[in-house]
Structures are given as C-alpha cells and as structure tokens.
C-alpha cells in the first residue's frame, strides 16, 4: 500500500524531480498537482496538509515532465490568445509569437473587409479558431497534410462552435482548395532539417510541423509561389529568425507588389506580410 502523502509533501517531492527539466520547478509542480486534483493553485496553498489521492497517477505526470515532455501534452491543453485549445502528441503546441501573426492578419481583414481566407498547416487550429472568433463573417478553409492535426483542429473548431465557418481539409498546401481567397495565413514548418532543437521540442513535437527542408525555407518559398500564382492579394506567414535576408531576395526575384517583415516579442525577425 502507498503511504498517504500531503499536498505540501508531494509538491516538495515533485519540485525536486523537476529541477533538471524545468526552469520553474516549484511552479510546474503546482500546475501539475492542481491539474491532478482538478483544483486551482490557490487551493494547494490553502489546504497543503490534505492528502493527495491517487498519488501514483500524479507521480507519473511528474516523471513525464521530468523527461522533458511538454506540460501541454501532459495536460492535453494549451493556452493561446484568449482561449484554451486541446492539444496532443502529433500537433504543434501553439506558441505566443503566433499571436502577433494573428493580430497583423486581423488588421488586414478589418481594413479590407475580408470574408474568405485559407490557413495552410492548421495544427491545433489555433490561428483559424482565434480569427473566426474575432470575425463573425469570416469563412476559413484550413488545410493540413497530417491526420492528427486535422482531427484535433476539428475538435477545437467544434469546441468553439465554428463548424459552419471553419472547414478543415486534408491537402498539401493549397492543392485541394478551389474556392477564391482574399488572404492566406500560415505558420508552416520553417526549421532546417539538421537544426538541433531543445529536447522538449525535438523529442516530443511533430517533425512534420517543424522542419521545412535542408535549408528550412523551402516550404515558405513554395507557399509564396502558390499564393502568387493563384492571384490571392495577401499572404501572411511566420518564419525563422534568420530567414529575412533569403526571403527578401526571393520576393525581389519573383516580383511582389510590397512586403513587410515583423518581429517577435524577443526582437527577432519572425514573419512577413506580402501584398501581391
Ligand atoms: N517557433 C517554433 C519553434 O521554435 C517553430 C514553429 C514552426 O516551425 N512553424 O519551435
């Protein structure tokens, strides 16, 4: 039989387990225990002498995190923009920098009164769900080449009752999209194949969502060409911090009407908007 242990004792134990894998081991221990108990963190402080039920289950959550598995996969949920999205292994965890891309796209949608867009590489559905919630008249076709993101994005779209306006289809880039579009948005895989990612990313998140080719920008360039060829007026993409120069050369080479780059919150180049 397992010995009864209190909230305080289990937090101390979990904090020690998470020293190597987490920057804030105490905080993450509290998040995991709060999740395990289905309570908030305040409860842990108020009732720290209560015993923790099903301690073995809690211990297994902690050992997953100690092995660098992302917190979001362990709890099955990621906080993004103003919502919580379901996530699971096989789907990229939405990143805060992608919120900047959404805000830039939102400005264009507003200014141009856009009602029809596509997203390439829907992942969890983060971009499409947030945009659809912001603009009640917006229709979105979101594509992905992998099955797990298609499944999870549909679940998130359903969670927010957006099935009528956000359609997810299996497609390489825009190959299966035949409707006229006013804008395309994408956070595609843009990391070079041989780039060594941190363990929590490289060992757990889907390679198909991260790696864009030998150089990294191959898919970005393909997307630019596809969107240009279709005569869609706007394209907004996230990109890697070191891709501004190569993309600038490419835009000038193929000829676009105008382009701007934007930075993420740490001041790194993180994406671009093209007007064709
Ligand atoms: N920004 C992500 C990372 O650094 C990569 C996302 C992407 O490739 N689209 O892990």
PDB file of C-alpha atoms and ligand atoms in Angstrom:
ATOM      1  CA  UNK A   1       0.000   0.000   0.000  1.00  0.00           C
ATOM      2  CA  UNK A   2       1.156   3.530  -0.800  1.00  0.00           C
ATOM      3  CA  UNK A   3       1.793   5.767   2.169  1.00  0.00           C
ATOM      4  CA  UNK A   4      -0.516   8.776   2.374  1.00  0.00           C
ATOM      5  CA  UNK A   5       1.256  11.988   1.449  1.00  0.00           C
ATOM      6  CA  UNK A   6       0.084  15.557   1.808  1.00  0.00           C
ATOM      7  CA  UNK A   7      -0.116  18.318  -0.778  1.00  0.00           C
ATOM      8  CA  UNK A   8       2.899  20.014   0.797  1.00  0.00           C
ATOM      9  CA  UNK A   9       4.973  16.817   0.750  1.00  0.00           C
ATOM     10  CA  UNK A  10       4.051  15.942  -2.803  1.00  0.00           C
ATOM     11  CA  UNK A  11       4.929  19.444  -4.012  1.00  0.00           C
ATOM     12  CA  UNK A  12       8.339  19.231  -2.341  1.00  0.00           C
ATOM     13  CA  UNK A  13       8.904  15.829  -3.931  1.00  0.00           C
ATOM     14  CA  UNK A  14       7.749  16.972  -7.397  1.00  0.00           C
ATOM     15  CA  UNK A  15       9.835  20.156  -7.223  1.00  0.00           C
ATOM     16  CA  UNK A  16      12.951  18.049  -6.613  1.00  0.00           C
ATOM     17  CA  UNK A  17      12.081  15.761  -9.546  1.00  0.00           C
ATOM     18  CA  UNK A  18      11.664  18.713 -11.914  1.00  0.00           C
ATOM     19  CA  UNK A  19      14.938  20.531 -11.145  1.00  0.00           C
ATOM     20  CA  UNK A  20      16.669  19.459 -14.352  1.00  0.00           C
ATOM     21  CA  UNK A  21      13.805  19.696 -16.821  1.00  0.00           C
ATOM     22  CA  UNK A  22      12.035  22.897 -15.767  1.00  0.00           C
ATOM     23  CA  UNK A  23      13.072  26.493 -15.327  1.00  0.00           C
ATOM     24  CA  UNK A  24      10.470  26.951 -12.603  1.00  0.00           C
ATOM     25  CA  UNK A  25      10.203  23.519 -10.937  1.00  0.00           C
ATOM     26  CA  UNK A  26       8.048  24.628  -7.994  1.00  0.00           C
ATOM     27  CA  UNK A  27       5.588  26.416 -10.254  1.00  0.00           C
ATOM     28  CA  UNK A  28       5.311  23.480 -12.658  1.00  0.00           C
ATOM     29  CA  UNK A  29       4.918  21.079  -9.728  1.00  0.00           C
ATOM     30  CA  UNK A  30       1.992  23.207  -8.564  1.00  0.00           C
ATOM     31  CA  UNK A  31       0.459  23.310 -12.044  1.00  0.00           C
ATOM     32  CA  UNK A  32       0.652  19.543 -12.374  1.00  0.00           C
ATOM     33  CA  UNK A  33      -0.768  18.912  -8.923  1.00  0.00           C
ATOM     34  CA  UNK A  34      -3.558  21.424  -9.484  1.00  0.00           C
ATOM     35  CA  UNK A  35      -4.354  19.611 -12.734  1.00  0.00           C
ATOM     36  CA  UNK A  36      -4.259  16.232 -10.973  1.00  0.00           C
ATOM     37  CA  UNK A  37      -6.636  17.428  -8.249  1.00  0.00           C
ATOM     38  CA  UNK A  38      -8.788  19.435 -10.687  1.00  0.00           C
ATOM     39  CA  UNK A  39      -8.361  22.498  -8.444  1.00  0.00           C
ATOM     40  CA  UNK A  40      -6.584  25.824  -8.858  1.00  0.00           C
ATOM     41  CA  UNK A  41      -3.200  26.696  -7.357  1.00  0.00           C
ATOM     42  CA  UNK A  42      -4.751  28.746  -4.546  1.00  0.00           C
ATOM     43  CA  UNK A  43      -6.335  25.556  -3.218  1.00  0.00           C
ATOM     44  CA  UNK A  44      -2.889  23.956  -2.877  1.00  0.00           C
ATOM     45  CA  UNK A  45      -1.753  26.743  -0.588  1.00  0.00           C
ATOM     46  CA  UNK A  46      -4.932  26.842   1.436  1.00  0.00           C
ATOM     47  CA  UNK A  47      -5.094  23.083   2.025  1.00  0.00           C
ATOM     48  CA  UNK A  48      -1.470  21.993   1.961  1.00  0.00           C
ATOM     49  CA  UNK A  49      -1.931  19.392   4.712  1.00  0.00           C
ATOM     50  CA  UNK A  50      -4.662  17.479   2.820  1.00  0.00           C
ATOM     51  CA  UNK A  51      -3.663  14.145   1.398  1.00  0.00           C
ATOM     52  CA  UNK A  52      -3.259  13.614  -2.344  1.00  0.00           C
ATOM     53  CA  UNK A  53      -5.471  10.873  -3.783  1.00  0.00           C
ATOM     54  CA  UNK A  54      -4.113   8.560  -6.492  1.00  0.00           C
ATOM     55  CA  UNK A  55      -0.569   9.654  -5.820  1.00  0.00           C
ATOM     56  CA  UNK A  56       0.852   7.163  -8.343  1.00  0.00           C
ATOM     57  CA  UNK A  57      -1.029   8.903 -11.143  1.00  0.00           C
ATOM     58  CA  UNK A  58       0.391  12.250 -10.035  1.00  0.00           C
ATOM     59  CA  UNK A  59       3.880  10.729  -9.867  1.00  0.00           C
ATOM     60  CA  UNK A  60       3.595   9.521 -13.445  1.00  0.00           C
ATOM     61  CA  UNK A  61       2.640  13.032 -14.626  1.00  0.00           C
ATOM     62  CA  UNK A  62       5.697  14.400 -12.844  1.00  0.00           C
ATOM     63  CA  UNK A  63       8.007  11.774 -14.309  1.00  0.00           C
ATOM     64  CA  UNK A  64       6.767  12.585 -17.832  1.00  0.00           C
ATOM     65  CA  UNK A  65       7.595  16.243 -17.236  1.00  0.00           C
ATOM     66  CA  UNK A  66      10.963  15.264 -15.697  1.00  0.00           C
ATOM     67  CA  UNK A  67      11.652  13.519 -19.030  1.00  0.00           C
ATOM     68  CA  UNK A  68      11.057  16.885 -20.764  1.00  0.00           C
ATOM     69  CA  UNK A  69       7.630  16.102 -22.177  1.00  0.00           C
ATOM     70  CA  UNK A  70       5.885  19.462 -22.712  1.00  0.00           C
ATOM     71  CA  UNK A  71       3.406  20.416 -19.996  1.00  0.00           C
ATOM     72  CA  UNK A  72       0.717  20.999 -22.649  1.00  0.00           C
ATOM     73  CA  UNK A  73       0.855  17.384 -23.870  1.00  0.00           C
ATOM     74  CA  UNK A  74       0.670  16.061 -20.308  1.00  0.00           C
ATOM     75  CA  UNK A  75      -2.474  18.021 -19.511  1.00  0.00           C
ATOM     76  CA  UNK A  76      -3.829  17.892 -23.089  1.00  0.00           C
ATOM     77  CA  UNK A  77      -4.430  21.593 -23.336  1.00  0.00           C
ATOM     78  CA  UNK A  78      -2.593  24.774 -24.380  1.00  0.00           C
ATOM     79  CA  UNK A  79      -3.394  28.341 -23.521  1.00  0.00           C
ATOM     80  CA  UNK A  80      -3.284  30.569 -26.629  1.00  0.00           C
ATOM     81  CA  UNK A  81      -4.530  34.104 -27.234  1.00  0.00           C
ATOM     82  CA  UNK A  82      -7.832  34.265 -25.301  1.00  0.00           C
ATOM     83  CA  UNK A  83      -8.680  30.552 -25.317  1.00  0.00           C
ATOM     84  CA  UNK A  84      -7.608  27.060 -24.243  1.00  0.00           C
ATOM     85  CA  UNK A  85      -7.064  24.622 -27.086  1.00  0.00           C
ATOM     86  CA  UNK A  86      -6.961  20.852 -26.946  1.00  0.00           C
ATOM     87  CA  UNK A  87      -3.540  19.507 -27.959  1.00  0.00           C
ATOM     88  CA  UNK A  88      -1.942  16.081 -28.110  1.00  0.00           C
ATOM     89  CA  UNK A  89       1.272  14.484 -29.394  1.00  0.00           C
ATOM     90  CA  UNK A  90       1.366  14.906 -33.166  1.00  0.00           C
ATOM     91  CA  UNK A  91       0.171  18.506 -33.052  1.00  0.00           C
ATOM     92  CA  UNK A  92       2.455  21.530 -32.642  1.00  0.00           C
ATOM     93  CA  UNK A  93       1.838  23.360 -29.367  1.00  0.00           C
ATOM     94  CA  UNK A  94       0.737  26.898 -30.293  1.00  0.00           C
ATOM     95  CA  UNK A  95       3.419  29.486 -29.459  1.00  0.00           C
ATOM     96  CA  UNK A  96       2.891  33.001 -28.123  1.00  0.00           C
ATOM     97  CA  UNK A  97       4.740  34.531 -31.130  1.00  0.00           C
ATOM     98  CA  UNK A  98       1.957  33.289 -33.398  1.00  0.00           C
ATOM     99  CA  UNK A  99      -0.412  35.667 -31.597  1.00  0.00           C
ATOM    100  CA  UNK A 100       1.469  38.521 -33.307  1.00  0.00           C
ATOM    101  CA  UNK A 101       0.778  36.987 -36.723  1.00  0.00           C
ATOM    102  CA  UNK A 102      -2.916  36.827 -35.839  1.00  0.00           C
ATOM    103  CA  UNK A 103      -3.040  40.490 -34.833  1.00  0.00           C
ATOM    104  CA  UNK A 104      -1.389  41.571 -38.094  1.00  0.00           C
ATOM    105  CA  UNK A 105      -3.776  39.445 -40.154  1.00  0.00           C
ATOM    106  CA  UNK A 106      -6.715  40.802 -38.148  1.00  0.00           C
ATOM    107  CA  UNK A 107      -5.752  44.355 -39.134  1.00  0.00           C
ATOM    108  CA  UNK A 108      -5.799  43.427 -42.835  1.00  0.00           C
ATOM    109  CA  UNK A 109      -9.105  41.555 -42.527  1.00  0.00           C
ATOM    110  CA  UNK A 110     -10.636  44.578 -40.834  1.00  0.00           C
ATOM    111  CA  UNK A 111      -9.250  47.170 -43.232  1.00  0.00           C
ATOM    112  CA  UNK A 112     -10.136  45.237 -46.397  1.00  0.00           C
ATOM    113  CA  UNK A 113     -13.415  43.779 -45.068  1.00  0.00           C
ATOM    114  CA  UNK A 114     -12.157  40.310 -45.969  1.00  0.00           C
ATOM    115  CA  UNK A 115     -14.564  37.393 -45.596  1.00  0.00           C
ATOM    116  CA  UNK A 116     -12.762  34.460 -47.185  1.00  0.00           C
ATOM    117  CA  UNK A 117      -9.316  33.167 -46.237  1.00  0.00           C
ATOM    118  CA  UNK A 118      -7.284  29.968 -46.068  1.00  0.00           C
ATOM    119  CA  UNK A 119      -4.834  28.693 -43.498  1.00  0.00           C
ATOM    120  CA  UNK A 120      -2.034  26.333 -44.528  1.00  0.00           C
ATOM    121  CA  UNK A 121      -0.934  23.869 -41.834  1.00  0.00           C
ATOM    122  CA  UNK A 122      -3.769  24.148 -39.339  1.00  0.00           C
ATOM    123  CA  UNK A 123      -2.102  22.203 -36.475  1.00  0.00           C
ATOM    124  CA  UNK A 124      -4.274  22.527 -33.371  1.00  0.00           C
ATOM    125  CA  UNK A 125      -6.456  25.068 -35.160  1.00  0.00           C
ATOM    126  CA  UNK A 126      -5.054  27.950 -33.109  1.00  0.00           C
ATOM    127  CA  UNK A 127      -4.893  30.586 -35.875  1.00  0.00           C
ATOM    128  CA  UNK A 128      -8.176  29.694 -37.560  1.00  0.00           C
ATOM    129  CA  UNK A 129     -10.154  29.405 -34.333  1.00  0.00           C
ATOM    130  CA  UNK A 130      -8.945  32.748 -32.973  1.00  0.00           C
ATOM    131  CA  UNK A 131      -9.569  34.550 -36.283  1.00  0.00           C
ATOM    132  CA  UNK A 132     -13.010  33.014 -36.702  1.00  0.00           C
ATOM    133  CA  UNK A 133     -13.915  34.083 -33.164  1.00  0.00           C
ATOM    134  CA  UNK A 134     -12.765  37.639 -33.890  1.00  0.00           C
ATOM    135  CA  UNK A 135     -14.667  37.978 -37.179  1.00  0.00           C
ATOM    136  CA  UNK A 136     -18.199  36.541 -37.205  1.00  0.00           C
ATOM    137  CA  UNK A 137     -18.485  36.909 -41.000  1.00  0.00           C
ATOM    138  CA  UNK A 138     -15.176  35.264 -41.806  1.00  0.00           C
ATOM    139  CA  UNK A 139     -15.062  31.912 -43.622  1.00  0.00           C
ATOM    140  CA  UNK A 140     -11.885  29.855 -43.406  1.00  0.00           C
ATOM    141  CA  UNK A 141     -10.598  26.804 -45.235  1.00  0.00           C
ATOM    142  CA  UNK A 142      -7.786  25.276 -43.222  1.00  0.00           C
ATOM    143  CA  UNK A 143      -5.521  22.570 -44.593  1.00  0.00           C
ATOM    144  CA  UNK A 144      -3.071  20.102 -43.164  1.00  0.00           C
ATOM    145  CA  UNK A 145      -1.181  17.213 -44.653  1.00  0.00           C
ATOM    146  CA  UNK A 146      -1.214  15.128 -41.434  1.00  0.00           C
ATOM    147  CA  UNK A 147      -4.151  13.285 -39.892  1.00  0.00           C
ATOM    148  CA  UNK A 148      -3.673  14.112 -36.200  1.00  0.00           C
ATOM    149  CA  UNK A 149      -3.808  17.902 -36.702  1.00  0.00           C
ATOM    150  CA  UNK A 150      -6.908  17.503 -38.868  1.00  0.00           C
ATOM    151  CA  UNK A 151      -8.607  15.532 -36.095  1.00  0.00           C
ATOM    152  CA  UNK A 152      -7.529  17.870 -33.277  1.00  0.00           C
ATOM    153  CA  UNK A 153      -8.279  21.075 -35.232  1.00  0.00           C
ATOM    154  CA  UNK A 154     -11.806  19.780 -35.923  1.00  0.00           C
ATOM    155  CA  UNK A 155     -12.260  19.101 -32.198  1.00  0.00           C
ATOM    156  CA  UNK A 156     -11.164  22.635 -31.337  1.00  0.00           C
ATOM    157  CA  UNK A 157     -13.389  24.121 -34.046  1.00  0.00           C
ATOM    158  CA  UNK A 158     -16.313  22.165 -32.604  1.00  0.00           C
ATOM    159  CA  UNK A 159     -15.424  23.231 -29.048  1.00  0.00           C
ATOM    160  CA  UNK A 160     -16.000  26.837 -30.116  1.00  0.00           C
ATOM    161  CA  UNK A 161     -18.986  26.014 -32.348  1.00  0.00           C
ATOM    162  CA  UNK A 162     -17.277  27.247 -35.517  1.00  0.00           C
ATOM    163  CA  UNK A 163     -18.029  24.252 -37.763  1.00  0.00           C
ATOM    164  CA  UNK A 164     -20.156  26.376 -40.079  1.00  0.00           C
ATOM    165  CA  UNK A 165     -17.354  28.774 -40.876  1.00  0.00           C
ATOM    166  CA  UNK A 166     -14.103  26.864 -40.499  1.00  0.00           C
ATOM    167  CA  UNK A 167     -13.646  23.877 -42.771  1.00  0.00           C
ATOM    168  CA  UNK A 168     -10.619  21.603 -42.350  1.00  0.00           C
ATOM    169  CA  UNK A 169      -9.427  19.533 -45.297  1.00  0.00           C
ATOM    170  CA  UNK A 170      -6.514  17.224 -45.905  1.00  0.00           C
ATOM    171  CA  UNK A 171      -4.327  18.880 -48.502  1.00  0.00           C
ATOM    172  CA  UNK A 172      -0.727  19.516 -49.374  1.00  0.00           C
ATOM    173  CA  UNK A 173      -0.555  23.316 -49.028  1.00  0.00           C
ATOM    174  CA  UNK A 174      -3.497  24.690 -51.092  1.00  0.00           C
ATOM    175  CA  UNK A 175      -3.642  21.843 -53.637  1.00  0.00           C
ATOM    176  CA  UNK A 176      -7.190  20.784 -52.664  1.00  0.00           C
ATOM    177  CA  UNK A 177      -8.540  24.298 -52.118  1.00  0.00           C
ATOM    178  CA  UNK A 178     -10.527  25.531 -55.107  1.00  0.00           C
ATOM    179  CA  UNK A 179     -12.511  28.455 -53.668  1.00  0.00           C
ATOM    180  CA  UNK A 180     -11.476  32.068 -54.375  1.00  0.00           C
ATOM    181  CA  UNK A 181      -9.455  33.513 -51.489  1.00  0.00           C
ATOM    182  CA  UNK A 182      -8.647  37.022 -50.314  1.00  0.00           C
ATOM    183  CA  UNK A 183      -5.834  36.142 -47.918  1.00  0.00           C
ATOM    184  CA  UNK A 184      -3.701  33.166 -46.907  1.00  0.00           C
ATOM    185  CA  UNK A 185      -2.131  32.776 -43.480  1.00  0.00           C
ATOM    186  CA  UNK A 186       0.375  30.148 -42.396  1.00  0.00           C
ATOM    187  CA  UNK A 187       2.762  29.136 -39.658  1.00  0.00           C
ATOM    188  CA  UNK A 188       4.466  26.445 -41.720  1.00  0.00           C
ATOM    189  CA  UNK A 189       7.438  24.247 -40.828  1.00  0.00           C
ATOM    190  CA  UNK A 190      10.456  26.514 -41.335  1.00  0.00           C
ATOM    191  CA  UNK A 191      13.334  24.993 -39.351  1.00  0.00           C
ATOM    192  CA  UNK A 192      16.341  23.487 -41.176  1.00  0.00           C
ATOM    193  CA  UNK A 193      16.343  19.678 -41.072  1.00  0.00           C
ATOM    194  CA  UNK A 194      19.665  19.455 -39.228  1.00  0.00           C
ATOM    195  CA  UNK A 195      18.910  22.120 -36.606  1.00  0.00           C
ATOM    196  CA  UNK A 196      19.226  20.743 -33.098  1.00  0.00           C
ATOM    197  CA  UNK A 197      16.081  21.585 -31.178  1.00  0.00           C
ATOM    198  CA  UNK A 198      15.686  21.563 -27.405  1.00  0.00           C
ATOM    199  CA  UNK A 199      14.737  18.175 -26.028  1.00  0.00           C
ATOM    200  CA  UNK A 200      11.165  19.132 -25.114  1.00  0.00           C
ATOM    201  CA  UNK A 201      10.556  20.214 -28.733  1.00  0.00           C
ATOM    202  CA  UNK A 202      12.751  17.835 -30.750  1.00  0.00           C
ATOM    203  CA  UNK A 203      11.765  14.661 -28.935  1.00  0.00           C
ATOM    204  CA  UNK A 204       8.078  15.355 -28.484  1.00  0.00           C
ATOM    205  CA  UNK A 205       6.664  17.737 -31.073  1.00  0.00           C
ATOM    206  CA  UNK A 206       5.913  16.553 -34.613  1.00  0.00           C
ATOM    207  CA  UNK A 207       8.827  16.849 -37.050  1.00  0.00           C
ATOM    208  CA  UNK A 208       6.334  17.463 -39.896  1.00  0.00           C
ATOM    209  CA  UNK A 209       5.268  20.700 -38.204  1.00  0.00           C
ATOM    210  CA  UNK A 210       8.809  21.913 -37.552  1.00  0.00           C
ATOM    211  CA  UNK A 211      11.240  21.044 -40.338  1.00  0.00           C
ATOM    212  CA  UNK A 212      10.892  22.822 -43.660  1.00  0.00           C
ATOM    213  CA  UNK A 213      13.742  21.185 -45.603  1.00  0.00           C
ATOM    214  CA  UNK A 214      17.541  21.180 -45.814  1.00  0.00           C
ATOM    215  CA  UNK A 215      17.713  24.973 -45.670  1.00  0.00           C
ATOM    216  CA  UNK A 216      14.444  25.391 -43.771  1.00  0.00           C
ATOM    217  CA  UNK A 217      12.758  27.954 -46.026  1.00  0.00           C
ATOM    218  CA  UNK A 218      11.774  25.577 -48.844  1.00  0.00           C
ATOM    219  CA  UNK A 219       8.103  25.325 -47.839  1.00  0.00           C
ATOM    220  CA  UNK A 220       7.859  29.050 -47.163  1.00  0.00           C
ATOM    221  CA  UNK A 221       9.034  29.735 -50.719  1.00  0.00           C
ATOM    222  CA  UNK A 222       6.632  27.164 -52.153  1.00  0.00           C
ATOM    223  CA  UNK A 223       3.750  28.793 -50.283  1.00  0.00           C
ATOM    224  CA  UNK A 224       4.719  32.240 -51.625  1.00  0.00           C
ATOM    225  CA  UNK A 225       4.801  30.877 -55.187  1.00  0.00           C
ATOM    226  CA  UNK A 226       1.467  29.035 -54.836  1.00  0.00           C
ATOM    227  CA  UNK A 227      -0.325  32.041 -53.383  1.00  0.00           C
ATOM    228  CA  UNK A 228       1.131  34.376 -56.020  1.00  0.00           C
ATOM    229  CA  UNK A 229       0.116  32.033 -58.826  1.00  0.00           C
ATOM    230  CA  UNK A 230      -3.472  31.925 -57.578  1.00  0.00           C
ATOM    231  CA  UNK A 231      -3.776  35.695 -57.561  1.00  0.00           C
ATOM    232  CA  UNK A 232      -4.608  35.913 -53.844  1.00  0.00           C
ATOM    233  CA  UNK A 233      -3.932  39.520 -52.759  1.00  0.00           C
ATOM    234  CA  UNK A 234      -2.409  38.871 -49.292  1.00  0.00           C
ATOM    235  CA  UNK A 235      -0.110  36.321 -47.663  1.00  0.00           C
ATOM    236  CA  UNK A 236       0.959  36.387 -44.012  1.00  0.00           C
ATOM    237  CA  UNK A 237       3.498  33.845 -42.737  1.00  0.00           C
ATOM    238  CA  UNK A 238       5.546  33.135 -39.667  1.00  0.00           C
ATOM    239  CA  UNK A 239       9.224  32.342 -40.405  1.00  0.00           C
ATOM    240  CA  UNK A 240      12.546  31.639 -38.668  1.00  0.00           C
ATOM    241  CA  UNK A 241      14.601  34.398 -37.006  1.00  0.00           C
ATOM    242  CA  UNK A 242      17.367  34.066 -39.647  1.00  0.00           C
ATOM    243  CA  UNK A 243      15.297  33.936 -42.847  1.00  0.00           C
ATOM    244  CA  UNK A 244      14.661  37.625 -43.565  1.00  0.00           C
ATOM    245  CA  UNK A 245      17.571  38.020 -45.980  1.00  0.00           C
ATOM    246  CA  UNK A 246      16.827  34.910 -48.028  1.00  0.00           C
ATOM    247  CA  UNK A 247      13.122  35.713 -48.207  1.00  0.00           C
ATOM    248  CA  UNK A 248      13.816  39.330 -49.245  1.00  0.00           C
ATOM    249  CA  UNK A 249      15.972  38.111 -52.129  1.00  0.00           C
ATOM    250  CA  UNK A 250      13.261  35.666 -53.107  1.00  0.00           C
ATOM    251  CA  UNK A 251      10.453  38.273 -53.044  1.00  0.00           C
ATOM    252  CA  UNK A 252      12.534  40.592 -55.231  1.00  0.00           C
ATOM    253  CA  UNK A 253      13.377  37.765 -57.597  1.00  0.00           C
ATOM    254  CA  UNK A 254       9.776  36.650 -58.187  1.00  0.00           C
ATOM    255  CA  UNK A 255       8.333  40.175 -58.000  1.00  0.00           C
ATOM    256  CA  UNK A 256       5.650  41.077 -55.461  1.00  0.00           C
ATOM    257  CA  UNK A 257       3.819  44.396 -55.022  1.00  0.00           C
ATOM    258  CA  UNK A 258       5.091  45.010 -51.484  1.00  0.00           C
ATOM    259  CA  UNK A 259       6.256  43.177 -48.374  1.00  0.00           C
ATOM    260  CA  UNK A 260       6.975  43.899 -44.722  1.00  0.00           C
ATOM    261  CA  UNK A 261       8.624  41.836 -42.013  1.00  0.00           C
ATOM    262  CA  UNK A 262       7.617  41.764 -38.348  1.00  0.00           C
ATOM    263  CA  UNK A 263       9.479  40.820 -35.181  1.00  0.00           C
ATOM    264  CA  UNK A 264       8.528  38.636 -32.224  1.00  0.00           C
ATOM    265  CA  UNK A 265       8.494  39.798 -28.597  1.00  0.00           C
ATOM    266  CA  UNK A 266      12.191  38.996 -28.164  1.00  0.00           C
ATOM    267  CA  UNK A 267      13.055  41.295 -31.094  1.00  0.00           C
ATOM    268  CA  UNK A 268      13.834  38.529 -33.603  1.00  0.00           C
ATOM    269  CA  UNK A 269      12.538  38.657 -37.173  1.00  0.00           C
ATOM    270  CA  UNK A 270       9.575  36.285 -37.117  1.00  0.00           C
ATOM    271  CA  UNK A 271       7.474  36.656 -40.239  1.00  0.00           C
ATOM    272  CA  UNK A 272       6.238  38.637 -43.204  1.00  0.00           C
ATOM    273  CA  UNK A 273       3.194  40.008 -44.952  1.00  0.00           C
ATOM    274  CA  UNK A 274       3.147  40.152 -48.744  1.00  0.00           C
ATOM    275  CA  UNK A 275       0.772  42.102 -50.955  1.00  0.00           C
ATOM    276  CA  UNK A 276       0.742  40.698 -54.480  1.00  0.00           C
TER     277      UNK A 276
HETATM  278  N1  LIG B   1       8.566  28.530 -33.467  1.00  0.00           N
HETATM  279  C1  LIG B   1       8.615  27.109 -33.385  1.00  0.00           C
HETATM  280  C2  LIG B   1       9.836  26.659 -32.598  1.00  0.00           C
HETATM  281  O1  LIG B   1      10.737  27.417 -32.401  1.00  0.00           O
HETATM  282  C3  LIG B   1       8.631  26.513 -34.764  1.00  0.00           C
HETATM  283  C4  LIG B   1       7.323  26.586 -35.416  1.00  0.00           C
HETATM  284  C5  LIG B   1       7.410  26.292 -36.860  1.00  0.00           C
HETATM  285  O2  LIG B   1       8.330  25.650 -37.375  1.00  0.00           O
HETATM  286  N2  LIG B   1       6.456  26.735 -37.558  1.00  0.00           N
HETATM  287  O3  LIG B   1       9.903  25.559 -32.121  1.00  0.00           O
END
